[in-house]
Short mmCIF file of C-alpha atoms and ligand atoms in Angstrom, two decimals:
data_model
loop_
_atom_site.label_atom_id
_atom_site.label_comp_id
_atom_site.label_asym_id
_atom_site.label_seq_id
_atom_site.Cartn_x
_atom_site.Cartn_y
_atom_site.Cartn_z
CA UNK W 1 131.58 97.33 105.68
CA UNK W 2 131.26 93.81 105.96
CA UNK W 3 129.10 91.27 104.91
CA UNK W 4 129.29 87.77 105.71
CA UNK W 5 128.78 85.39 102.59
CA UNK W 6 128.31 88.39 100.56
CA UNK W 7 129.42 86.93 96.97
CA UNK W 8 130.26 84.07 98.53
CA UNK W 9 129.07 80.43 97.99
CA UNK W 10 125.80 79.53 97.26
CA UNK W 11 126.09 76.05 97.02
CA UNK W 12 124.25 75.82 100.57
CA UNK W 13 121.03 77.19 98.54
CA UNK W 14 118.29 74.01 99.58
CA UNK W 15 115.81 75.47 97.71
CA UNK W 16 113.90 75.53 100.86
CA UNK W 17 113.85 79.85 101.94
CA UNK W 18 112.67 81.05 105.27
CA UNK W 19 109.59 82.05 106.33
CA UNK W 20 107.95 80.51 102.94
CA UNK W 21 106.57 76.75 105.05
CA UNK W 22 103.99 77.99 106.81
CA UNK W 23 99.76 77.74 106.04
CA UNK W 24 98.31 80.45 104.22
CA UNK W 25 95.04 79.87 106.74
CA UNK W 26 94.05 76.29 107.66
CA UNK W 27 92.43 73.94 105.26
CA UNK W 28 88.51 73.54 105.14
CA UNK W 29 87.18 70.36 106.71
CA UNK W 30 86.87 68.29 104.37
CA UNK W 31 88.62 69.54 101.33
CA UNK W 32 92.27 69.54 102.11
CA UNK W 33 94.57 66.77 102.30
CA UNK W 34 94.82 64.11 104.61
CA UNK W 35 97.03 65.63 107.89
CA UNK W 36 100.15 63.00 109.29
CA UNK W 37 101.24 64.12 113.13
CA UNK W 38 103.40 65.48 111.95
CA UNK W 39 100.65 68.43 110.90
CA UNK W 40 101.90 68.09 107.35
CA UNK W 41 99.82 67.50 104.32
CA UNK W 42 99.87 64.36 102.40
CA UNK W 43 100.42 64.93 99.01
CA UNK W 44 100.72 62.21 96.98
CA UNK W 45 100.18 62.05 93.27
CA UNK W 46 98.72 59.32 93.01
CA UNK W 47 96.34 61.02 94.91
CA UNK W 48 92.76 59.70 93.17
CA UNK W 49 91.79 62.38 91.09
CA UNK W 50 88.24 60.77 89.70
CA UNK W 51 84.56 62.01 90.97
CA UNK W 52 86.97 65.06 92.53
CA UNK W 53 84.81 68.25 91.20
CA UNK W 54 87.47 70.50 91.49
CA UNK W 55 88.99 67.98 89.16
CA UNK W 56 88.29 69.82 86.12
CA UNK W 57 87.92 72.73 86.72
CA UNK W 58 91.92 72.76 87.34
CA UNK W 59 92.40 70.64 84.10
CA UNK W 60 90.67 73.52 82.44
CA UNK W 61 92.83 75.96 83.93
CA UNK W 62 96.26 73.73 84.11
CA UNK W 63 95.73 73.73 80.80
CA UNK W 64 98.84 71.13 78.79
CA UNK W 65 101.52 70.62 80.96
CA UNK W 66 98.62 70.16 84.28
CA UNK W 67 100.18 72.39 87.08
CA UNK W 68 98.98 75.50 87.43
CA UNK W 69 101.53 78.82 86.92
CA UNK W 70 101.00 82.56 88.26
CA UNK W 71 99.27 83.91 84.96
CA UNK W 72 96.46 80.51 84.72
CA UNK W 73 95.79 81.67 88.66
CA UNK W 74 95.74 85.24 87.96
CA UNK W 75 93.26 84.74 84.59
CA UNK W 76 91.23 82.43 86.59
CA UNK W 77 90.82 84.36 89.65
CA UNK W 78 90.12 87.82 87.68
CA UNK W 79 87.67 84.97 85.79
CA UNK W 80 86.37 84.38 89.96
CA UNK W 81 85.20 87.96 90.32
CA UNK W 82 87.26 87.17 93.83
CA UNK W 83 88.73 90.42 94.01
CA UNK W 84 85.16 91.88 93.48
CA UNK W 85 85.87 94.66 91.11
CA UNK W 86 86.40 94.04 87.24
CA UNK W 87 89.79 94.17 87.21
CA UNK W 88 92.36 92.04 86.68
CA UNK W 89 93.59 90.45 90.20
CA UNK W 90 97.57 91.29 91.00
CA UNK W 91 99.84 89.22 89.74
CA UNK W 92 102.23 89.29 92.40
CA UNK W 93 99.86 88.13 95.02
CA UNK W 94 99.56 84.81 92.55
CA UNK W 95 103.27 84.54 93.23
CA UNK W 96 103.71 85.41 96.42
CA UNK W 97 101.19 82.08 97.21
CA UNK W 98 102.00 80.52 94.73
CA UNK W 99 105.51 80.33 96.50
CA UNK W 100 103.56 80.25 99.93
CA UNK W 101 101.54 76.30 99.22
CA UNK W 102 104.53 75.28 95.93
CA UNK W 103 105.19 72.46 98.10
CA UNK W 104 107.50 70.90 95.72
CA UNK W 105 109.18 74.16 94.21
CA UNK W 106 107.71 73.09 91.06
CA UNK W 107 107.20 76.97 90.62
CA UNK W 108 102.91 75.86 89.86
CA UNK W 109 100.16 74.37 91.51
CA UNK W 110 99.89 70.24 90.96
CA UNK W 111 96.72 69.21 91.41
CA UNK W 112 96.52 69.49 95.58
CA UNK W 113 98.21 72.33 95.70
CA UNK W 114 95.44 73.88 93.84
CA UNK W 115 92.99 72.62 95.99
CA UNK W 116 95.01 73.70 98.88
CA UNK W 117 95.48 77.33 97.46
CA UNK W 118 91.40 77.84 96.86
CA UNK W 119 90.35 76.53 100.30
CA UNK W 120 92.98 79.17 101.89
CA UNK W 121 91.64 81.82 99.81
CA UNK W 122 88.07 80.84 100.41
CA UNK W 123 89.32 81.56 104.06
CA UNK W 124 90.80 84.81 103.34
CA UNK W 125 87.77 86.14 101.46
CA UNK W 126 85.72 84.82 104.74
CA UNK W 127 87.87 87.26 107.06
CA UNK W 128 88.34 90.52 103.73
CA UNK W 129 84.06 90.18 104.53
CA UNK W 130 84.42 90.44 108.18
CA UNK W 131 86.92 93.32 108.03
CA UNK W 132 84.99 95.03 105.94
CA UNK W 133 83.18 96.52 108.19
CA UNK W 134 81.25 99.52 106.40
CA UNK W 135 80.43 97.00 103.09
CA UNK W 136 82.38 99.19 100.65
CA UNK W 137 84.54 95.70 99.61
CA UNK W 138 87.49 96.94 100.18
CA UNK W 139 89.54 97.37 103.32
CA UNK W 140 90.37 101.45 104.95
CA UNK W 141 93.46 102.50 107.37
CA UNK W 142 91.36 101.85 109.94
CA UNK W 143 89.99 98.87 109.45
CA UNK W 144 93.25 97.73 108.95
CA UNK W 145 94.01 98.96 111.94
CA UNK W 146 92.10 96.62 114.27
CA UNK W 147 92.34 93.91 111.42
CA UNK W 148 96.33 93.44 112.31
CA UNK W 149 95.65 94.24 115.09
CA UNK W 150 93.37 91.72 116.15
CA UNK W 151 95.37 88.52 115.01
CA UNK W 152 98.33 89.79 117.63
CA UNK W 153 100.72 92.07 115.50
CA UNK W 154 101.68 94.63 117.31
CA UNK W 155 102.59 97.84 114.63
CA UNK W 156 103.55 101.32 115.53
CA UNK W 157 100.60 103.91 113.55
CA UNK W 158 103.84 105.60 111.26
CA UNK W 159 104.44 101.21 109.83
CA UNK W 160 100.42 100.32 110.21
CA UNK W 161 100.64 103.87 107.76
CA UNK W 162 103.62 103.05 105.72
CA UNK W 163 101.93 99.14 104.64
CA UNK W 164 98.48 101.00 103.54
CA UNK W 165 100.12 103.19 101.04
CA UNK W 166 102.05 99.82 99.99
CA UNK W 167 98.80 97.94 99.23
CA UNK W 168 95.99 100.46 99.02
CA UNK W 169 94.72 102.50 95.45
CA UNK W 170 93.84 105.80 97.31
CA UNK W 171 93.49 104.33 100.13
CA UNK W 172 91.87 101.54 99.23
CA UNK W 173 92.99 98.23 100.07
CA UNK W 174 91.02 95.29 97.52
CA UNK W 175 91.41 91.88 98.12
CA UNK W 176 94.18 90.80 96.11
CA UNK W 177 96.29 93.20 97.41
CA UNK W 178 94.87 92.40 101.21
CA UNK W 179 96.77 88.85 100.83
CA UNK W 180 99.61 89.83 99.88
CA UNK W 181 99.75 91.70 103.07
CA UNK W 182 98.98 89.49 104.91
CA UNK W 183 100.69 87.13 104.14
CA UNK W 184 103.95 88.63 103.72
CA UNK W 185 103.74 90.56 107.09
CA UNK W 186 103.16 86.76 108.32
CA UNK W 187 106.33 85.25 106.21
CA UNK W 188 108.77 87.76 107.77
CA UNK W 189 107.56 88.00 111.13
CA UNK W 190 107.99 83.97 110.72
CA UNK W 191 111.20 84.82 109.44
CA UNK W 192 112.48 87.64 112.09
CA UNK W 193 111.30 85.92 115.52
CA UNK W 194 112.59 82.31 114.24
CA UNK W 195 116.34 84.44 114.31
CA UNK W 196 114.87 86.13 117.46
CA UNK W 197 116.27 83.46 119.46
CA UNK W 198 115.42 85.83 123.70
CA UNK W 199 111.64 86.78 122.42
CA UNK W 200 113.81 90.57 122.43
CA UNK W 201 112.62 91.95 119.48
CA UNK W 202 115.82 92.24 118.43
CA UNK W 203 117.55 90.02 115.41
CA UNK W 204 121.09 90.12 114.03
CA UNK W 205 121.25 88.91 110.60
CA UNK W 206 123.42 87.63 108.19
CA UNK W 207 124.00 90.06 105.29
CA UNK W 208 122.32 86.89 102.06
CA UNK W 209 120.05 85.24 104.90
CA UNK W 210 117.86 88.68 105.37
CA UNK W 211 117.77 88.64 101.25
CA UNK W 212 116.98 85.16 101.07
CA UNK W 213 113.98 86.02 103.87
CA UNK W 214 112.95 89.36 102.29
CA UNK W 215 113.47 89.17 98.35
CA UNK W 216 111.41 85.55 98.51
CA UNK W 217 108.32 86.30 99.45
CA1 CA L 1 103.74 72.40 92.54
CA1 CA L 2 86.01 99.36 104.14
#
């Protein structure tokens, strides 16, 4: 079986992975950067940070290099208690979120990226609380089923069960795993849809393209 591109040149790789340019949530009014007509936020290092209440917090989290990496983000989210339990926020989820919102491809969060991430996280948290109908602090199988359907995805029961198995602990999905699950579902769906030109739910992948799209998310 031939894999066109397998073992071939990787020189075309631009650092821009498919599926990573979507937004996790709309920036909250007043907290996000200005939008250009094209819908792309303006990210400028000359943005005046002075007087921004978030700046002090950011610099404390970021440390010497002035950027927040996955470990720093994990520490700050764990300390914030956003997960609702006294356990570390998943490092993997931190990596996924950084990959998604790292506009300038430094692999870390600058101040504006960090602010966007923070706004998106708050939006996800509200979402999570709304989905957790029995207020157990976690999302269970039937709650995820309803949430995913409400988001417009059409998954088979088998696929849903596989997702719950992958992202839950004893059938309970905690906030960090929920974020990772939703971000990945959306990124992979976007990746697929962009190639599904006839919108038939069927795509032919080139091997290397498939790996870029799935391994990078
Ligand atoms: Ca960055
Ligand atoms: Ca629940």
